[in-house]
CSV table of C-alpha atoms and ligand atoms in Angstrom, one decimal:
chain,number,residue,atom,x,y,z
A,1,MET,CA,-0.5,0.0,-40.0
A,2,SER,CA,-2.1,-2.9,-41.9
A,3,GLU,CA,-4.3,-5.4,-40.0
A,4,PRO,CA,-2.5,-8.8,-39.8
A,5,THR,CA,-4.6,-11.7,-41.1
A,6,TYR,CA,-5.5,-14.5,-38.6
A,7,ASP,CA,-3.5,-17.4,-40.0
A,8,LEU,CA,-5.2,-20.2,-38.2
A,9,ALA,CA,-3.2,-23.0,-40.0
A,10,ALA,CA,0.1,-21.4,-39.1
A,11,LEU,CA,-1.0,-21.0,-35.5
A,12,ARG,CA,-2.3,-24.6,-35.2
A,13,ALA,CA,1.0,-25.8,-36.6
A,14,ARG,CA,2.7,-24.4,-33.5
A,15,PHE,CA,0.8,-26.8,-31.2
A,16,PRO,CA,2.2,-30.4,-31.1
A,17,ALA,CA,-0.8,-31.6,-29.1
A,18,LEU,CA,-3.1,-30.8,-32.0
A,19,ASP,CA,-1.4,-33.5,-34.2
A,20,ALA,CA,-3.3,-36.0,-32.1
A,21,GLY,CA,-6.4,-35.0,-34.1
A,22,TYR,CA,-8.7,-34.1,-31.2
A,23,ALA,CA,-11.2,-31.2,-31.3
A,24,HIS,CA,-10.6,-29.3,-28.1
A,25,PHE,CA,-13.5,-27.4,-26.5
A,26,ASP,CA,-11.8,-27.7,-23.1
A,27,GLY,CA,-9.8,-24.5,-23.2
A,28,PRO,CA,-11.5,-22.9,-20.2
A,29,GLY,CA,-10.0,-25.7,-18.1
A,30,GLY,CA,-6.6,-25.1,-19.6
A,31,SER,CA,-5.4,-24.5,-23.1
A,32,GLN,CA,-3.1,-26.6,-25.3
A,33,VAL,CA,0.5,-25.4,-25.4
A,34,PRO,CA,2.6,-24.2,-28.3
A,35,LEU,CA,6.1,-25.6,-28.9
A,36,ASP,CA,7.5,-22.2,-28.3
A,37,VAL,CA,6.4,-22.4,-24.7
A,38,ALA,CA,7.6,-25.9,-24.1
A,39,GLN,CA,10.9,-25.0,-25.7
A,40,ALA,CA,11.3,-22.0,-23.5
A,41,VAL,CA,10.7,-24.2,-20.4
A,42,ALA,CA,13.2,-26.8,-21.6
A,43,ASP,CA,15.8,-24.1,-22.6
A,44,THR,CA,15.6,-22.6,-19.1
A,45,LEU,CA,16.1,-25.9,-17.4
A,46,THR,CA,19.0,-27.0,-19.7
A,47,ALA,CA,20.9,-23.7,-19.6
A,48,PRO,CA,23.1,-22.9,-16.6
A,49,ILE,CA,20.7,-21.9,-13.9
A,50,ALA,CA,21.0,-21.0,-10.2
A,51,ASN,CA,19.0,-19.0,-7.7
A,52,ARG,CA,18.5,-15.5,-9.1
A,53,GLY,CA,21.3,-13.0,-8.6
A,54,THR,CA,24.0,-11.0,-10.4
A,55,GLY,CA,27.2,-12.7,-9.2
A,56,TYR,CA,27.7,-15.2,-12.0
A,57,ALA,CA,26.2,-16.3,-15.3
A,58,ALA,CA,23.8,-19.0,-14.0
A,59,ALA,CA,22.4,-16.6,-11.4
A,60,ARG,CA,22.0,-13.9,-14.0
A,61,ASN,CA,20.1,-16.3,-16.3
A,62,ALA,CA,17.5,-16.8,-13.6
A,63,GLU,CA,17.4,-13.0,-12.9
A,64,LEU,CA,16.8,-12.2,-16.5
A,65,VAL,CA,14.0,-14.9,-16.8
A,66,VAL,CA,12.2,-13.3,-13.9
A,67,LEU,CA,12.5,-9.7,-15.2
A,68,ALA,CA,11.5,-10.8,-18.7
A,69,ALA,CA,8.4,-12.5,-17.3
A,70,ARG,CA,7.3,-9.5,-15.2
A,71,GLN,CA,7.7,-7.3,-18.3
A,72,ALA,CA,5.8,-9.8,-20.5
A,73,MET,CA,2.9,-9.9,-18.1
A,74,ALA,CA,3.0,-6.1,-17.7
A,75,ASP,CA,2.7,-5.8,-21.5
A,76,LEU,CA,-0.2,-8.3,-21.6
A,77,LEU,CA,-2.2,-6.6,-18.8
A,78,ALA,CA,-1.0,-3.0,-19.3
A,79,ALA,CA,0.3,-3.2,-15.8
A,80,ASP,CA,3.5,-2.1,-13.9
A,81,PRO,CA,6.1,-4.8,-14.0
A,82,GLY,CA,7.1,-3.9,-10.5
A,83,GLY,CA,3.6,-5.0,-9.3
A,84,VAL,CA,3.5,-8.3,-11.1
A,85,VAL,CA,3.6,-11.2,-8.6
A,86,PHE,CA,4.1,-14.9,-9.6
A,87,GLY,CA,2.6,-17.8,-7.7
A,88,ARG,CA,1.7,-21.4,-8.0
A,89,SER,CA,-1.9,-20.6,-9.1
A,90,MET,CA,-4.5,-17.9,-9.0
A,91,THR,CA,-6.1,-19.8,-6.1
A,92,GLU,CA,-3.0,-19.7,-4.0
A,93,LEU,CA,-2.4,-16.0,-4.7
A,94,THR,CA,-6.0,-15.1,-3.8
A,95,MET,CA,-5.8,-17.1,-0.5
A,96,THR,CA,-2.6,-15.2,0.4
A,97,LEU,CA,-4.1,-11.8,-0.6
A,98,ALA,CA,-7.4,-12.4,1.3
A,99,ARG,CA,-5.5,-13.6,4.4
A,100,THR,CA,-3.2,-10.6,4.3
A,101,LEU,CA,-6.0,-8.0,3.7
A,102,ALA,CA,-8.1,-9.6,6.5
A,103,ASP,CA,-5.4,-8.7,9.0
A,104,GLY,CA,-7.0,-5.2,8.9
A,105,TRP,CA,-10.6,-6.3,9.2
A,106,GLY,CA,-12.9,-6.7,12.1
A,107,PRO,CA,-16.6,-7.1,13.1
A,108,GLY,CA,-18.7,-4.7,11.1
A,109,ASP,CA,-16.4,-4.7,8.1
A,110,GLU,CA,-18.0,-6.2,4.9
A,111,VAL,CA,-16.6,-8.2,2.0
A,112,VAL,CA,-18.6,-8.7,-1.2
A,113,VAL,CA,-18.4,-11.9,-3.3
A,114,THR,CA,-20.7,-12.9,-6.1
A,115,ARG,CA,-22.9,-15.8,-7.2
A,116,LEU,CA,-21.2,-15.7,-10.6
A,117,ASP,CA,-17.6,-16.4,-9.6
A,118,HIS,CA,-15.4,-19.4,-9.6
A,119,ASP,CA,-14.8,-20.6,-6.1
A,120,ALA,CA,-11.2,-19.3,-6.2
A,121,ASN,CA,-12.6,-15.8,-6.0
A,122,VAL,CA,-15.3,-16.7,-3.4
A,123,ARG,CA,-14.0,-19.0,-0.7
A,124,PRO,CA,-10.7,-17.2,0.1
A,125,TRP,CA,-12.8,-14.1,0.9
A,126,VAL,CA,-15.4,-16.0,2.8
A,127,ILE,CA,-12.8,-17.9,4.9
A,128,ALA,CA,-10.8,-14.7,5.6
A,129,ALA,CA,-14.0,-12.7,6.5
A,130,GLU,CA,-15.1,-15.5,8.9
A,131,ARG,CA,-11.7,-15.6,10.6
A,132,ALA,CA,-11.8,-11.8,11.0
A,133,GLY,CA,-15.4,-11.7,12.2
A,134,ALA,CA,-16.3,-9.6,9.1
A,135,THR,CA,-19.6,-9.9,7.2
A,136,VAL,CA,-19.9,-11.5,3.8
A,137,ARG,CA,-22.4,-9.9,1.4
A,138,TRP,CA,-23.5,-11.7,-1.8
A,139,LEU,CA,-24.0,-10.0,-5.1
A,140,ASP,CA,-26.7,-12.1,-6.8
A,141,LEU,CA,-27.1,-13.3,-10.3
A,142,ASP,CA,-30.2,-13.2,-12.4
A,143,PRO,CA,-30.7,-16.8,-13.6
A,144,ALA,CA,-32.8,-15.7,-16.5
A,145,THR,CA,-30.0,-13.6,-18.0
A,146,CYS,CA,-26.8,-14.8,-16.2
A,147,GLU,CA,-26.1,-11.1,-15.4
A,148,LEU,CA,-25.0,-9.8,-12.0
A,149,ASP,CA,-27.3,-7.6,-10.1
A,150,ASP,CA,-26.3,-3.9,-9.5
A,151,VAL,CA,-23.3,-3.9,-7.1
A,152,ALA,CA,-24.9,-0.8,-5.4
A,153,THR,CA,-27.3,-3.2,-3.7
A,154,VAL,CA,-24.5,-4.7,-1.6
A,155,LEU,CA,-22.2,-1.7,-1.0
A,156,SER,CA,-22.0,0.3,2.2
A,157,ASP,CA,-19.5,2.5,3.9
A,158,ARG,CA,-18.2,-0.6,5.7
A,159,THR,CA,-17.3,-2.4,2.4
A,160,ARG,CA,-13.6,-3.3,2.4
A,161,VAL,CA,-13.3,-5.5,-0.7
A,162,VAL,CA,-15.4,-6.4,-3.7
A,163,ALA,CA,-14.3,-9.5,-5.5
A,164,VAL,CA,-15.8,-10.0,-9.0
A,165,THR,CA,-14.9,-12.2,-12.0
A,166,GLY,CA,-13.8,-10.6,-15.3
A,167,ALA,CA,-15.7,-13.4,-17.0
A,168,SER,CA,-17.5,-16.5,-15.8
A,169,ASN,CA,-15.7,-19.8,-16.6
A,170,LEU,CA,-19.1,-21.5,-16.5
A,171,VAL,CA,-21.4,-19.4,-18.6
A,172,GLY,CA,-19.0,-16.7,-20.1
A,173,THR,CA,-20.8,-13.7,-18.6
A,174,ARG,CA,-18.6,-10.6,-18.8
A,175,PRO,CA,-19.7,-8.1,-16.1
A,176,ASP,CA,-19.3,-4.4,-16.9
A,177,LEU,CA,-16.0,-4.1,-14.9
A,178,PRO,CA,-15.3,-0.3,-15.3
A,179,ALA,CA,-18.9,0.5,-14.1
A,180,ILE,CA,-18.6,-1.8,-11.1
A,181,ALA,CA,-15.1,-0.3,-10.3
A,182,ALA,CA,-16.5,3.2,-10.2
A,183,GLN,CA,-19.2,2.2,-7.7
A,184,VAL,CA,-16.7,0.2,-5.6
A,185,HIS,CA,-14.3,3.0,-5.5
A,186,ALA,CA,-17.0,5.6,-4.7
A,187,ALA,CA,-17.7,3.4,-1.6
A,188,GLY,CA,-14.1,3.5,-0.7
A,189,ALA,CA,-13.5,-0.3,-1.2
A,190,LEU,CA,-10.9,-2.3,-3.0
A,191,PHE,CA,-11.8,-3.9,-6.3
A,192,VAL,CA,-10.3,-7.4,-6.9
A,193,VAL,CA,-10.9,-8.9,-10.3
A,194,ASP,CA,-10.5,-12.6,-11.2
A,195,GLY,CA,-9.2,-12.3,-14.7
A,196,VAL,CA,-8.4,-16.0,-15.2
A,197,HIS,CA,-11.1,-16.7,-17.8
A,198,LEU,CA,-11.2,-13.2,-19.3
A,199,THR,CA,-7.5,-12.9,-20.1
A,200,ALA,CA,-7.7,-15.9,-22.5
A,201,HIS,CA,-10.3,-14.1,-24.6
A,202,ALA,CA,-9.8,-10.3,-24.6
A,203,ALA,CA,-7.1,-7.6,-24.5
A,204,ILE,CA,-6.7,-6.6,-20.9
A,205,ASP,CA,-5.9,-3.1,-19.5
A,206,VAL,CA,-6.0,-3.3,-15.7
A,207,ALA,CA,-6.2,0.5,-15.2
A,208,ALA,CA,-9.1,0.8,-17.8
A,209,ILE,CA,-10.9,-2.0,-16.0
A,210,GLY,CA,-10.4,-0.1,-12.7
A,211,ALA,CA,-9.1,-3.2,-10.8
A,212,ASP,CA,-6.9,-2.6,-7.8
A,213,VAL,CA,-5.8,-6.2,-8.0
A,214,PHE,CA,-6.1,-8.4,-11.1
A,215,LEU,CA,-5.3,-12.1,-11.2
A,216,CYS,CA,-4.9,-14.6,-14.0
A,217,SER,CA,-3.3,-17.9,-14.9
A,218,PRO,CA,-1.0,-18.4,-17.9
A,219,TYR,CA,-2.1,-22.0,-18.4
A,220,LYS,CA,-5.4,-20.6,-19.6
A,221,PHE,CA,-3.7,-18.5,-22.4
A,222,LEU,CA,-1.3,-21.0,-23.9
A,223,GLY,CA,1.3,-20.9,-21.1
A,224,PRO,CA,2.4,-23.1,-18.3
A,225,HIS,CA,0.8,-23.8,-14.9
A,226,CYS,CA,1.3,-20.9,-12.6
A,227,GLY,CA,-0.6,-17.8,-11.4
A,228,VAL,CA,-0.1,-14.1,-11.7
A,229,LEU,CA,-1.3,-11.2,-9.6
A,230,ALA,CA,-1.0,-7.6,-10.9
A,231,ALA,CA,-1.4,-4.5,-8.8
A,232,ASP,CA,0.1,-1.0,-8.3
A,233,PRO,CA,3.4,-1.6,-6.5
A,234,ALA,CA,2.6,1.3,-4.2
A,235,PHE,CA,-0.5,-0.6,-3.1
A,236,LEU,CA,1.4,-3.8,-2.6
A,237,GLU,CA,3.9,-1.8,-0.4
A,238,THR,CA,1.1,-1.3,2.1
A,239,LEU,CA,0.5,-5.0,2.6
A,240,ARG,CA,2.4,-7.3,5.0
A,241,PRO,CA,2.0,-11.0,3.8
A,242,ASP,CA,3.5,-13.7,6.0
A,243,LYS,CA,7.1,-14.3,4.8
A,244,LEU,CA,10.3,-15.9,5.9
A,245,LEU,CA,12.8,-13.7,7.8
A,246,PRO,CA,15.8,-14.0,5.3
A,247,SER,CA,13.6,-13.5,2.2
A,248,THR,CA,13.5,-10.0,0.7
A,249,ASP,CA,10.9,-7.5,1.8
A,250,ALA,CA,11.0,-5.8,-1.6
A,251,VAL,CA,7.8,-5.6,-3.7
A,252,PRO,CA,6.8,-7.7,-5.6
A,253,GLU,CA,9.1,-10.4,-4.1
A,254,ARG,CA,7.5,-9.9,-0.7
A,255,PHE,CA,4.5,-11.9,-2.0
A,256,GLU,CA,6.5,-14.7,-3.7
A,257,LEU,CA,7.1,-17.5,-1.2
A,258,GLY,CA,10.2,-19.6,-1.8
A,259,THR,CA,12.1,-20.0,-5.1
A,260,LEU,CA,10.3,-19.0,-8.2
A,261,PRO,CA,9.7,-21.6,-11.0
A,262,TYR,CA,12.0,-20.0,-13.5
A,263,GLU,CA,11.2,-22.4,-16.2
A,264,LEU,CA,7.4,-21.7,-15.9
A,265,LEU,CA,8.2,-17.9,-16.0
A,266,ALA,CA,10.1,-18.4,-19.2
A,267,GLY,CA,7.2,-20.3,-20.6
A,268,THR,CA,4.9,-17.5,-19.6
A,269,THR,CA,7.0,-15.0,-21.5
A,270,ALA,CA,6.9,-17.3,-24.5
A,271,ALA,CA,3.1,-17.6,-24.3
A,272,VAL,CA,2.8,-13.8,-24.3
A,273,ASP,CA,5.1,-13.6,-27.3
A,274,VAL,CA,2.9,-16.2,-29.1
A,275,LEU,CA,-0.2,-14.0,-28.5
A,276,ALA,CA,1.7,-10.9,-29.6
A,277,SER,CA,2.7,-12.7,-32.8
A,278,LEU,CA,-1.0,-12.8,-33.7
A,279,GLY,CA,-0.9,-9.0,-33.8
A,280,GLY,CA,1.6,-8.8,-36.6
A,281,GLU,CA,5.2,-7.6,-36.6
A,282,GLU,CA,4.8,-3.8,-36.2
A,283,GLY,CA,4.8,-1.7,-33.1
A,284,THR,CA,5.6,-2.5,-29.4
A,285,ARG,CA,4.7,-5.9,-27.9
A,286,ARG,CA,1.8,-4.2,-26.0
A,287,HIS,CA,0.5,-2.9,-29.3
A,288,ARG,CA,0.8,-6.3,-31.0
A,289,LEU,CA,-0.9,-7.9,-28.0
A,290,VAL,CA,-3.9,-5.6,-28.3
A,291,VAL,CA,-4.2,-6.2,-32.0
A,292,GLY,CA,-3.6,-10.0,-31.5
A,293,MET,CA,-6.2,-10.4,-28.8
A,294,ALA,CA,-8.7,-8.4,-30.9
A,295,ALA,CA,-8.0,-10.9,-33.7
A,296,VAL,CA,-8.5,-13.8,-31.3
A,297,GLU,CA,-11.8,-12.3,-30.0
A,298,ALA,CA,-13.1,-11.9,-33.6
A,299,HIS,CA,-12.0,-15.4,-34.6
A,300,GLU,CA,-13.6,-17.0,-31.5
A,301,ASP,CA,-16.8,-14.9,-31.7
A,302,ARG,CA,-17.3,-16.0,-35.3
A,303,LEU,CA,-17.0,-19.7,-34.3
A,304,ARG,CA,-19.2,-19.1,-31.3
A,305,ARG,CA,-22.0,-17.7,-33.5
A,306,ARG,CA,-21.6,-20.8,-35.7
A,307,ILE,CA,-22.0,-23.0,-32.7
A,308,GLU,CA,-25.0,-21.1,-31.4
A,309,GLU,CA,-26.7,-21.3,-34.8
A,310,GLY,CA,-26.1,-25.1,-34.8
A,311,LEU,CA,-27.3,-25.5,-31.3
A,312,ALA,CA,-30.5,-23.6,-32.1
A,313,ALA,CA,-31.5,-26.5,-34.4
A,314,LEU,CA,-30.9,-29.1,-31.7
A,315,PRO,CA,-33.0,-30.1,-28.6
A,316,VAL,CA,-30.4,-28.7,-26.2
A,317,GLU,CA,-30.8,-25.9,-23.7
A,318,VAL,CA,-28.2,-23.1,-23.9
A,319,LEU,CA,-27.6,-21.5,-20.5
A,320,SER,CA,-25.1,-18.8,-21.5
A,321,ARG,CA,-27.4,-15.8,-22.0
A,322,ALA,CA,-25.5,-12.6,-21.0
A,323,ARG,CA,-25.4,-9.7,-23.4
A,324,HIS,CA,-21.6,-9.5,-23.2
A,325,ARG,CA,-19.7,-12.8,-22.9
A,326,THR,CA,-16.7,-14.9,-23.8
A,327,PRO,CA,-17.0,-17.8,-26.3
A,328,THR,CA,-17.9,-20.2,-23.6
A,329,LEU,CA,-21.2,-21.9,-23.8
A,330,LEU,CA,-22.9,-24.0,-21.1
A,331,VAL,CA,-25.5,-26.3,-22.5
A,332,ARG,CA,-27.8,-29.1,-21.2
A,333,VAL,CA,-28.3,-32.1,-23.4
A,334,PRO,CA,-31.3,-34.4,-23.2
A,335,GLY,CA,-30.2,-37.8,-21.8
A,336,GLY,CA,-27.5,-36.2,-19.6
A,337,ASP,CA,-24.5,-34.0,-20.0
A,338,GLN,CA,-22.0,-36.5,-18.7
A,339,ARG,CA,-23.3,-39.1,-21.3
A,340,ALA,CA,-23.1,-36.5,-24.1
A,341,SER,CA,-19.6,-35.5,-23.0
A,342,ALA,CA,-18.5,-39.2,-23.1
A,343,LEU,CA,-20.1,-39.7,-26.5
A,344,LEU,CA,-18.3,-36.7,-27.9
A,345,ALA,CA,-15.0,-37.9,-26.4
A,346,ASP,CA,-15.5,-41.3,-28.2
A,347,ARG,CA,-15.4,-39.2,-31.4
A,348,GLY,CA,-12.3,-37.3,-30.3
A,349,VAL,CA,-14.3,-34.2,-29.4
A,350,PHE,CA,-13.4,-32.9,-25.9
A,351,ALA,CA,-16.2,-30.9,-24.2
A,352,PRO,CA,-16.2,-31.7,-20.5
A,353,SER,CA,-19.3,-31.7,-18.3
A,354,GLY,CA,-19.3,-30.4,-14.7
A,355,SER,CA,-19.5,-27.2,-12.7
A,356,PHE,CA,-15.8,-26.5,-13.0
A,357,TYR,CA,-15.4,-25.1,-9.5
A,358,ALA,CA,-18.0,-22.4,-10.4
A,359,LEU,CA,-20.2,-23.9,-7.7
A,360,GLU,CA,-22.2,-20.7,-6.9
A,361,PRO,CA,-23.4,-20.0,-10.4
A,362,ALA,CA,-24.1,-23.7,-11.1
A,363,ARG,CA,-26.3,-23.8,-8.0
A,364,ARG,CA,-27.9,-20.5,-8.7
A,365,LEU,CA,-28.8,-21.6,-12.2
A,366,GLY,CA,-30.5,-24.7,-10.7
A,367,LEU,CA,-27.9,-27.1,-12.1
A,368,GLY,CA,-26.7,-28.3,-8.7
A,369,ASP,CA,-23.1,-29.3,-8.4
A,370,ALA,CA,-23.3,-31.4,-11.6
A,371,GLY,CA,-23.3,-28.2,-13.8
A,372,GLY,CA,-23.7,-28.8,-17.5
A,373,LEU,CA,-21.7,-29.5,-20.7
A,374,ARG,CA,-19.2,-26.7,-21.4
A,375,ILE,CA,-18.1,-25.8,-24.9
A,376,GLY,CA,-15.1,-23.5,-24.8
A,377,LEU,CA,-13.3,-21.9,-27.7
A,378,ALA,CA,-9.6,-21.1,-27.9
A,379,PRO,CA,-7.3,-19.3,-30.4
A,380,TYR,CA,-6.6,-22.6,-32.2
A,381,SER,CA,-10.2,-23.7,-32.5
A,382,SER,CA,-11.3,-24.3,-36.1
A,383,ASP,CA,-14.4,-24.6,-38.3
A,384,ASP,CA,-13.7,-28.3,-38.6
A,385,ASP,CA,-13.7,-28.6,-34.8
A,386,VAL,CA,-17.1,-26.9,-34.8
A,387,ASP,CA,-18.5,-29.2,-37.5
A,388,ARG,CA,-17.4,-32.3,-35.5
A,389,LEU,CA,-18.9,-30.8,-32.3
A,390,LEU,CA,-22.3,-30.1,-33.9
A,391,GLU,CA,-22.4,-33.5,-35.6
A,392,GLY,CA,-21.5,-35.2,-32.3
A,393,LEU,CA,-24.1,-33.3,-30.4
A,394,ALA,CA,-26.8,-34.0,-33.0
A,395,ASP,CA,-26.2,-37.7,-32.4
A,396,ALA,CA,-26.0,-37.4,-28.7
A,397,ALA,CA,-29.1,-35.2,-28.2
B,401,PLP,C1,-12.5,-18.1,-13.7
B,401,PLP,C2,-11.5,-18.8,-12.9
B,401,PLP,N1,-11.0,-18.3,-11.8
B,401,PLP,C3,-10.0,-18.9,-11.1
B,401,PLP,C4,-9.5,-20.2,-11.5
B,401,PLP,C5,-8.5,-20.8,-10.6
B,401,PLP,O1,-7.2,-20.7,-11.3
B,401,PLP,P1,-6.0,-21.5,-10.8
B,401,PLP,O2,-6.1,-22.9,-11.3
B,401,PLP,O3,-4.8,-20.8,-11.4
B,401,PLP,O4,-6.0,-21.4,-9.3
B,401,PLP,C6,-10.1,-20.8,-12.6
B,401,PLP,C7,-9.6,-22.1,-13.0
B,401,PLP,O5,-10.3,-22.8,-13.7
B,401,PLP,C8,-11.0,-20.1,-13.4
B,401,PLP,O6,-11.6,-20.6,-14.5
C-alpha cells in the first residue's frame, strides 16, 4: 500500500476555527474542532432521537450512535468495544474508578502515583487511598531529565494499583509504558494509564502498552468534550461501581451514570474518522488510524525540531528534556511567562502559561504552581504558525 501524503492545507480547511487566523499552540489544553465533528453533533441533535433502545426509529438512532462510538474508540485504541466506557471527562471516570477499586483496599495496601502526572491521575488515587486507610507511594521524577525513576523502587507485594501517565501534558515526557507494565504486573498490581495527552500524538495499542485501564479525552484529539475509559470487559465485570437500581448492570453501561451524551458520542466517532482519513483510503479503519497517527507524529516532530532549533537561539530555558516525548515544550521566558504569553496573544499566537493541573511535576521542577509557557503542537499546526511563534518569542524574550 502506498503511504498517503500529509495534506496539511486540506486538513486545515476542515477547521472553521482556523479561519480566524490565530496560531494555536494550545492543543494540549484542547484541540480545535473540524466541521465533520460539529456536523455530527448537530446531525445527532436534529435527527429523531430518544433514549437508546430498539423499539422505534428515534431510540434506534441513539442505540446506533452509542455502538458506533464504542467501535470507533475501540479502533483508535485497539481495544474491545465491549470495554469502552464513556463519561463526562477523564477526571470523572478516574474518580469513579478509584472509588470503586478502593472498596477492596485496606491498611497495608499500597497505591503508586507519580510526580509526572496531571492531577487527574493523582488526586483520585490519593483521596481513595486515604479513605481506605491505604498507603500512597510516590514515583519520583528526575528534574534534570524529566524522566520517571524506576518503578521497581516503589513496588511491593502490597501494591494494588500503579497510575502513570502515557505522556506528560506539562513537559511531554513519554514513560516506557510496556516496561513499567511488565514490572507492575510482576508485582501483581493493576496498571492504570492516563492516555489523555498521549492519544493526541501517537497511535495507541492498549494491549501492547500493557495497560489494564486506559483513559483519554476526545476533546484533546479533535473531538468533543467527554471522557473515555477502555479496559478488558472481563475485568470491568469484576468491579461494582455505585449505580442506580433500575439502570442496567451490564458492562460497560454499569459504569455510565445517567443518559449518555449521544451527540458527543457521534462527534467522537467523527473525530476518529477524521484521524483515520489522515491514513489514506485503504484498509480497515484501525489500519488507517495507525498510518494516520504515524503521519501526525512525523508532522508534529518535524515542527517540534524547528521550534527547538529556533528556541536554541533565544535566551529562553527549555524544560522538556526527556529522551522520548510528545511535541509539547515547556519553556521559561525572561521577563515572565505570563507576560510572554500575553505578548504572543496580542499577535494572535496562543501559547498559554501555567501548570495546567500538572501540579506535581511543576512543583518538582521548581516552577511552583505558576508553571511555565507551554508550546503544544497539533495535527493542524503549520510552518507559518511556527514562524509567528518564534518571531513573537524573539520580541518577548
Ligand atoms: C494528561 C492529562 N490527563 C488528564 C486530563 C484531564 O482530562 P479531562 O479534562 O477529560 O478530565 C488532562 C486535561 O488537560 C490531561 O492533559
